[in-house]
PDB file of C-alpha atoms in Angstrom:
ATOM      1  CA  MET A   1      11.725  -9.516  24.980  1.00 78.00           C
ATOM      2  CA  LYS A   2       9.996  -9.004  21.668  1.00 87.00           C
ATOM      3  CA  PRO A   3       9.362 -11.845  19.200  1.00 91.00           C
ATOM      4  CA  ILE A   4      11.184 -12.103  15.897  1.00 94.00           C
ATOM      5  CA  THR A   5       9.506 -10.536  12.857  1.00 94.00           C
ATOM      6  CA  PHE A   6      10.365 -10.848   9.189  1.00 94.00           C
ATOM      7  CA  GLU A   7      11.587  -7.229   9.189  1.00 96.00           C
ATOM      8  CA  LEU A   8      14.039  -7.950  12.020  1.00 96.00           C
ATOM      9  CA  LEU A   9      15.179 -11.163  10.341  1.00 97.00           C
ATOM     10  CA  LEU A  10      15.775  -9.472   6.987  1.00 97.00           C
ATOM     11  CA  ASN A  11      17.619  -6.613   8.709  1.00 97.00           C
ATOM     12  CA  PHE A  12      19.858  -9.156  10.449  1.00 97.00           C
ATOM     13  CA  LEU A  13      20.612 -10.915   7.161  1.00 97.00           C
ATOM     14  CA  VAL A  14      21.540  -7.678   5.377  1.00 97.00           C
ATOM     15  CA  SER A  15      23.697  -6.586   8.328  1.00 97.00           C
ATOM     16  CA  GLU A  16      25.518  -9.930   8.301  1.00 96.00           C
ATOM     17  CA  MET A  17      25.985  -9.687   4.548  1.00 96.00           C
ATOM     18  CA  GLU A  18      27.397  -6.155   4.882  1.00 95.00           C
ATOM     19  CA  LYS A  19      29.603  -7.139   7.830  1.00 96.00           C
ATOM     20  CA  LYS A  20      31.133  -9.991   5.810  1.00 94.00           C
ATOM     21  CA  GLY A  21      31.408  -7.862   2.661  1.00 95.00           C
ATOM     22  CA  LEU A  22      29.354 -10.259   0.561  1.00 94.00           C
ATOM     23  CA  VAL A  23      26.910  -9.612  -2.259  1.00 93.00           C
ATOM     24  CA  ILE A  24      23.481 -11.215  -2.519  1.00 91.00           C
ATOM     25  CA  THR A  25      24.648 -14.018  -4.814  1.00 90.00           C
ATOM     26  CA  ASN A  26      27.452 -15.079  -2.433  1.00 93.00           C
ATOM     27  CA  TYR A  27      25.608 -14.930   0.897  1.00 94.00           C
ATOM     28  CA  THR A  28      23.846 -18.073   2.102  1.00 95.00           C
ATOM     29  CA  PHE A  29      22.707 -19.256   5.506  1.00 95.00           C
ATOM     30  CA  ALA A  30      20.998 -22.228   7.114  1.00 95.00           C
ATOM     31  CA  LEU A  31      18.438 -22.378   9.887  1.00 95.00           C
ATOM     32  CA  ASP A  32      20.280 -23.911  12.824  1.00 95.00           C
ATOM     33  CA  ASN A  33      20.791 -23.168  16.517  1.00 95.00           C
ATOM     34  CA  GLU A  34      23.832 -20.961  15.866  1.00 96.00           C
ATOM     35  CA  PHE A  35      21.863 -18.851  13.376  1.00 96.00           C
ATOM     36  CA  VAL A  36      18.965 -18.498  15.853  1.00 96.00           C
ATOM     37  CA  ARG A  37      21.350 -17.505  18.671  1.00 96.00           C
ATOM     38  CA  ALA A  38      23.134 -14.887  16.543  1.00 96.00           C
ATOM     39  CA  CYS A  39      19.873 -13.445  15.218  1.00 96.00           C
ATOM     40  CA  ASN A  40      18.292 -13.309  18.696  1.00 96.00           C
ATOM     41  CA  GLU A  41      21.382 -11.530  20.011  1.00 96.00           C
ATOM     42  CA  PHE A  42      21.424  -9.013  17.142  1.00 96.00           C
ATOM     43  CA  CYS A  43      17.668  -8.307  17.219  1.00 94.00           C
ATOM     44  CA  GLY A  44      17.178  -8.405  20.987  1.00 94.00           C
ATOM     45  CA  THR A  45      14.633 -11.200  20.686  1.00 94.00           C
ATOM     46  CA  SER A  46      14.196 -14.537  22.427  1.00 92.00           C
ATOM     47  CA  SER A  47      12.405 -16.609  19.805  1.00 94.00           C
ATOM     48  CA  LYS A  48      12.829 -20.352  19.377  1.00 94.00           C
ATOM     49  CA  ILE A  49      13.820 -22.170  16.198  1.00 95.00           C
ATOM     50  CA  ASP A  50      10.167 -23.055  15.457  1.00 95.00           C
ATOM     51  CA  LYS A  51       9.250 -19.362  15.286  1.00 95.00           C
ATOM     52  CA  TYR A  52      12.190 -18.772  12.921  1.00 95.00           C
ATOM     53  CA  ARG A  53      10.980 -21.655  10.749  1.00 95.00           C
ATOM     54  CA  GLU A  54       7.539 -20.005  10.571  1.00 95.00           C
ATOM     55  CA  ILE A  55       8.992 -16.571   9.731  1.00 96.00           C
ATOM     56  CA  LEU A  56      11.323 -18.043   7.105  1.00 95.00           C
ATOM     57  CA  GLN A  57       8.391 -19.827   5.453  1.00 95.00           C
ATOM     58  CA  GLN A  58       6.551 -16.489   5.277  1.00 95.00           C
ATOM     59  CA  CYS A  59       9.640 -14.850   3.779  1.00 96.00           C
ATOM     60  CA  ILE A  60       9.947 -17.632   1.196  1.00 95.00           C
ATOM     61  CA  THR A  61       6.263 -17.244   0.333  1.00 96.00           C
ATOM     62  CA  HIS A  62       6.705 -13.498  -0.210  1.00 96.00           C
ATOM     63  CA  GLU A  63       9.968 -14.116  -2.116  1.00 96.00           C
ATOM     64  CA  TYR A  64      12.138 -12.195   0.367  1.00 97.00           C
ATOM     65  CA  ILE A  65      14.240 -15.345   0.852  1.00 97.00           C
ATOM     66  CA  ARG A  66      14.728 -18.338  -1.424  1.00 96.00           C
ATOM     67  CA  ASN A  67      15.956 -21.912  -1.080  1.00 94.00           C
ATOM     68  CA  LYS A  68      19.117 -22.482  -3.095  1.00 92.00           C
ATOM     69  CA  THR A  69      18.834 -26.264  -2.777  1.00 91.00           C
ATOM     70  CA  VAL A  70      16.047 -28.816  -2.789  1.00 89.00           C
ATOM     71  CA  SER A  71      16.234 -29.532   0.943  1.00 86.00           C
ATOM     72  CA  PRO A  72      14.283 -26.842   2.794  1.00 86.00           C
ATOM     73  CA  LEU A  73      15.891 -24.319   5.143  1.00 88.00           C
ATOM     74  CA  THR A  74      19.451 -25.647   4.741  1.00 90.00           C
ATOM     75  CA  CYS A  75      20.859 -23.343   2.077  1.00 93.00           C
ATOM     76  CA  LEU A  76      18.905 -20.096   2.030  1.00 96.00           C
ATOM     77  CA  ALA A  77      19.635 -16.769   0.366  1.00 96.00           C
ATOM     78  CA  ILE A  78      18.084 -13.343   0.658  1.00 96.00           C
ATOM     79  CA  THR A  79      16.593 -12.004  -2.580  1.00 97.00           C
ATOM     80  CA  GLN A  80      16.776  -8.545  -4.104  1.00 97.00           C
ATOM     81  CA  LYS A  81      13.193  -8.026  -2.944  1.00 97.00           C
ATOM     82  CA  GLY A  82      14.251  -8.832   0.650  1.00 96.00           C
ATOM     83  CA  VAL A  83      17.150  -6.376   0.472  1.00 97.00           C
ATOM     84  CA  GLY A  84      14.734  -3.785  -0.939  1.00 97.00           C
ATOM     85  CA  ILE A  85      12.474  -4.184   2.109  1.00 96.00           C
ATOM     86  CA  VAL A  86      15.426  -3.528   4.424  1.00 97.00           C
ATOM     87  CA  SER A  87      16.615  -0.527   2.379  1.00 96.00           C
ATOM     88  CA  SER A  88      13.118   0.933   2.359  1.00 96.00           C
ATOM     89  CA  ASN A  89      12.724   0.469   6.126  1.00 95.00           C
ATOM     90  CA  ARG A  90      16.134   2.027   6.810  1.00 94.00           C
ATOM     91  CA  ARG A  91      15.374   5.024   4.586  1.00 96.00           C
ATOM     92  CA  SER A  92      11.971   5.496   6.211  1.00 93.00           C
ATOM     93  CA  LYS A  93      13.587   5.431   9.675  1.00 93.00           C
ATOM     94  CA  GLU A  94      16.224   7.971   8.567  1.00 94.00           C
ATOM     95  CA  ILE A  95      13.495  10.298   7.301  1.00 91.00           C
ATOM     96  CA  ASP A  96      11.481   9.920  10.520  1.00 88.00           C
ATOM     97  CA  ASP A  97      14.568  10.567  12.661  1.00 90.00           C
ATOM     98  CA  SER A  98      15.438  13.731  10.730  1.00 92.00           C
ATOM     99  CA  LYS A  99      12.000  15.324  11.159  1.00 89.00           C
ATOM    100  CA  THR A 100      11.661  18.283  13.492  1.00 92.00           C
ATOM    101  CA  CYS A 101       9.170  18.281  16.367  1.00 90.00           C
ATOM    102  CA  LEU A 102       6.843  20.602  14.441  1.00 89.00           C
ATOM    103  CA  LYS A 103       6.898  18.310  11.399  1.00 88.00           C
ATOM    104  CA  LYS A 104       6.153  15.284  13.602  1.00 86.00           C
ATOM    105  CA  LEU A 105       3.228  17.171  15.183  1.00 84.00           C
ATOM    106  CA  SER A 106       2.006  18.156  11.724  1.00 84.00           C
ATOM    107  CA  ASP A 107       2.154  14.510  10.602  1.00 85.00           C
ATOM    108  CA  ILE A 108       0.168  13.391  13.665  1.00 84.00           C
ATOM    109  CA  VAL A 109      -2.525  15.975  12.960  1.00 82.00           C
ATOM    110  CA  LEU A 110      -2.613  14.950   9.292  1.00 84.00           C
ATOM    111  CA  GLU A 111      -2.891  11.245  10.164  1.00 87.00           C
ATOM    112  CA  HIS A 112      -5.684  11.861  12.672  1.00 85.00           C
ATOM    113  CA  HIS A 113      -7.613  14.654  10.939  1.00 82.00           C
ATOM    114  CA  GLY A 114     -10.873  12.702  11.193  1.00 83.00           C
ATOM    115  CA  LEU A 115     -10.488  12.533  14.955  1.00 84.00           C
ATOM    116  CA  PHE A 116      -9.857  16.275  15.175  1.00 83.00           C
ATOM    117  CA  ILE A 117     -12.924  16.967  13.031  1.00 88.00           C
ATOM    118  CA  ALA A 118     -15.047  14.726  15.273  1.00 87.00           C
ATOM    119  CA  ILE A 119     -13.776  16.487  18.399  1.00 90.00           C
ATOM    120  CA  GLY A 120     -14.509  19.864  16.787  1.00 90.00           C
ATOM    121  CA  VAL A 121     -18.069  18.808  15.932  1.00 91.00           C
ATOM    122  CA  ILE A 122     -18.641  17.524  19.471  1.00 94.00           C
ATOM    123  CA  LEU A 123     -17.320  20.773  20.959  1.00 94.00           C
ATOM    124  CA  ALA A 124     -19.546  22.801  18.618  1.00 93.00           C
ATOM    125  CA  LEU A 125     -22.603  20.748  19.606  1.00 93.00           C
ATOM    126  CA  ILE A 126     -21.797  21.087  23.308  1.00 93.00           C
ATOM    127  CA  THR A 127     -21.380  24.840  22.887  1.00 92.00           C
ATOM    128  CA  LEU A 128     -24.671  25.068  21.002  1.00 90.00           C
ATOM    129  CA  PHE A 129     -26.454  22.978  23.634  1.00 89.00           C
ATOM    130  CA  ILE A 130     -25.063  25.113  26.476  1.00 90.00           C
ATOM    131  CA  LYS A 131     -25.991  28.335  24.682  1.00 87.00           C
ATOM    132  CA  LEU A 132     -29.566  27.124  24.014  1.00 86.00           C
ATOM    133  CA  TRP A 133     -29.956  25.669  27.499  1.00 83.00           C
ATOM    134  CA  TRP A 134     -28.462  28.747  29.194  1.00 77.00           C
ATOM    135  CA  ASN A 135     -30.845  31.135  27.415  1.00 69.00           C
ATOM    136  CA  LYS A 136     -33.978  29.349  28.749  1.00 62.00           C
TER     137      LYS A 136
END
């Protein structure tokens, strides 16, 4: 199974928030074994609580999640920035899923145009070498 990432964690939090019909200001959670079990089940991961602690610290550092109390990791809330990451990822996935095969092929060529140029140059040099060598 794959390890937990901050994207998966944020997606889980937004899904839980939506499932419960809560807004950002009303949704809080704590890092405990039940939270880890539910998140692992939702995300298809098998990470331990220590890995979640590490990911949550990264999310707090990047301001995707914030502590609502002084004691760390007991009363956490997702921020607007964290919800924005999830919305952006969902929209990007929707756009990718709606692309036709030709558009996907076009995107691959566009992303790897340097590689195609290099292959073209190599083929041209091989052709030139063969032509010069063959004429001798």
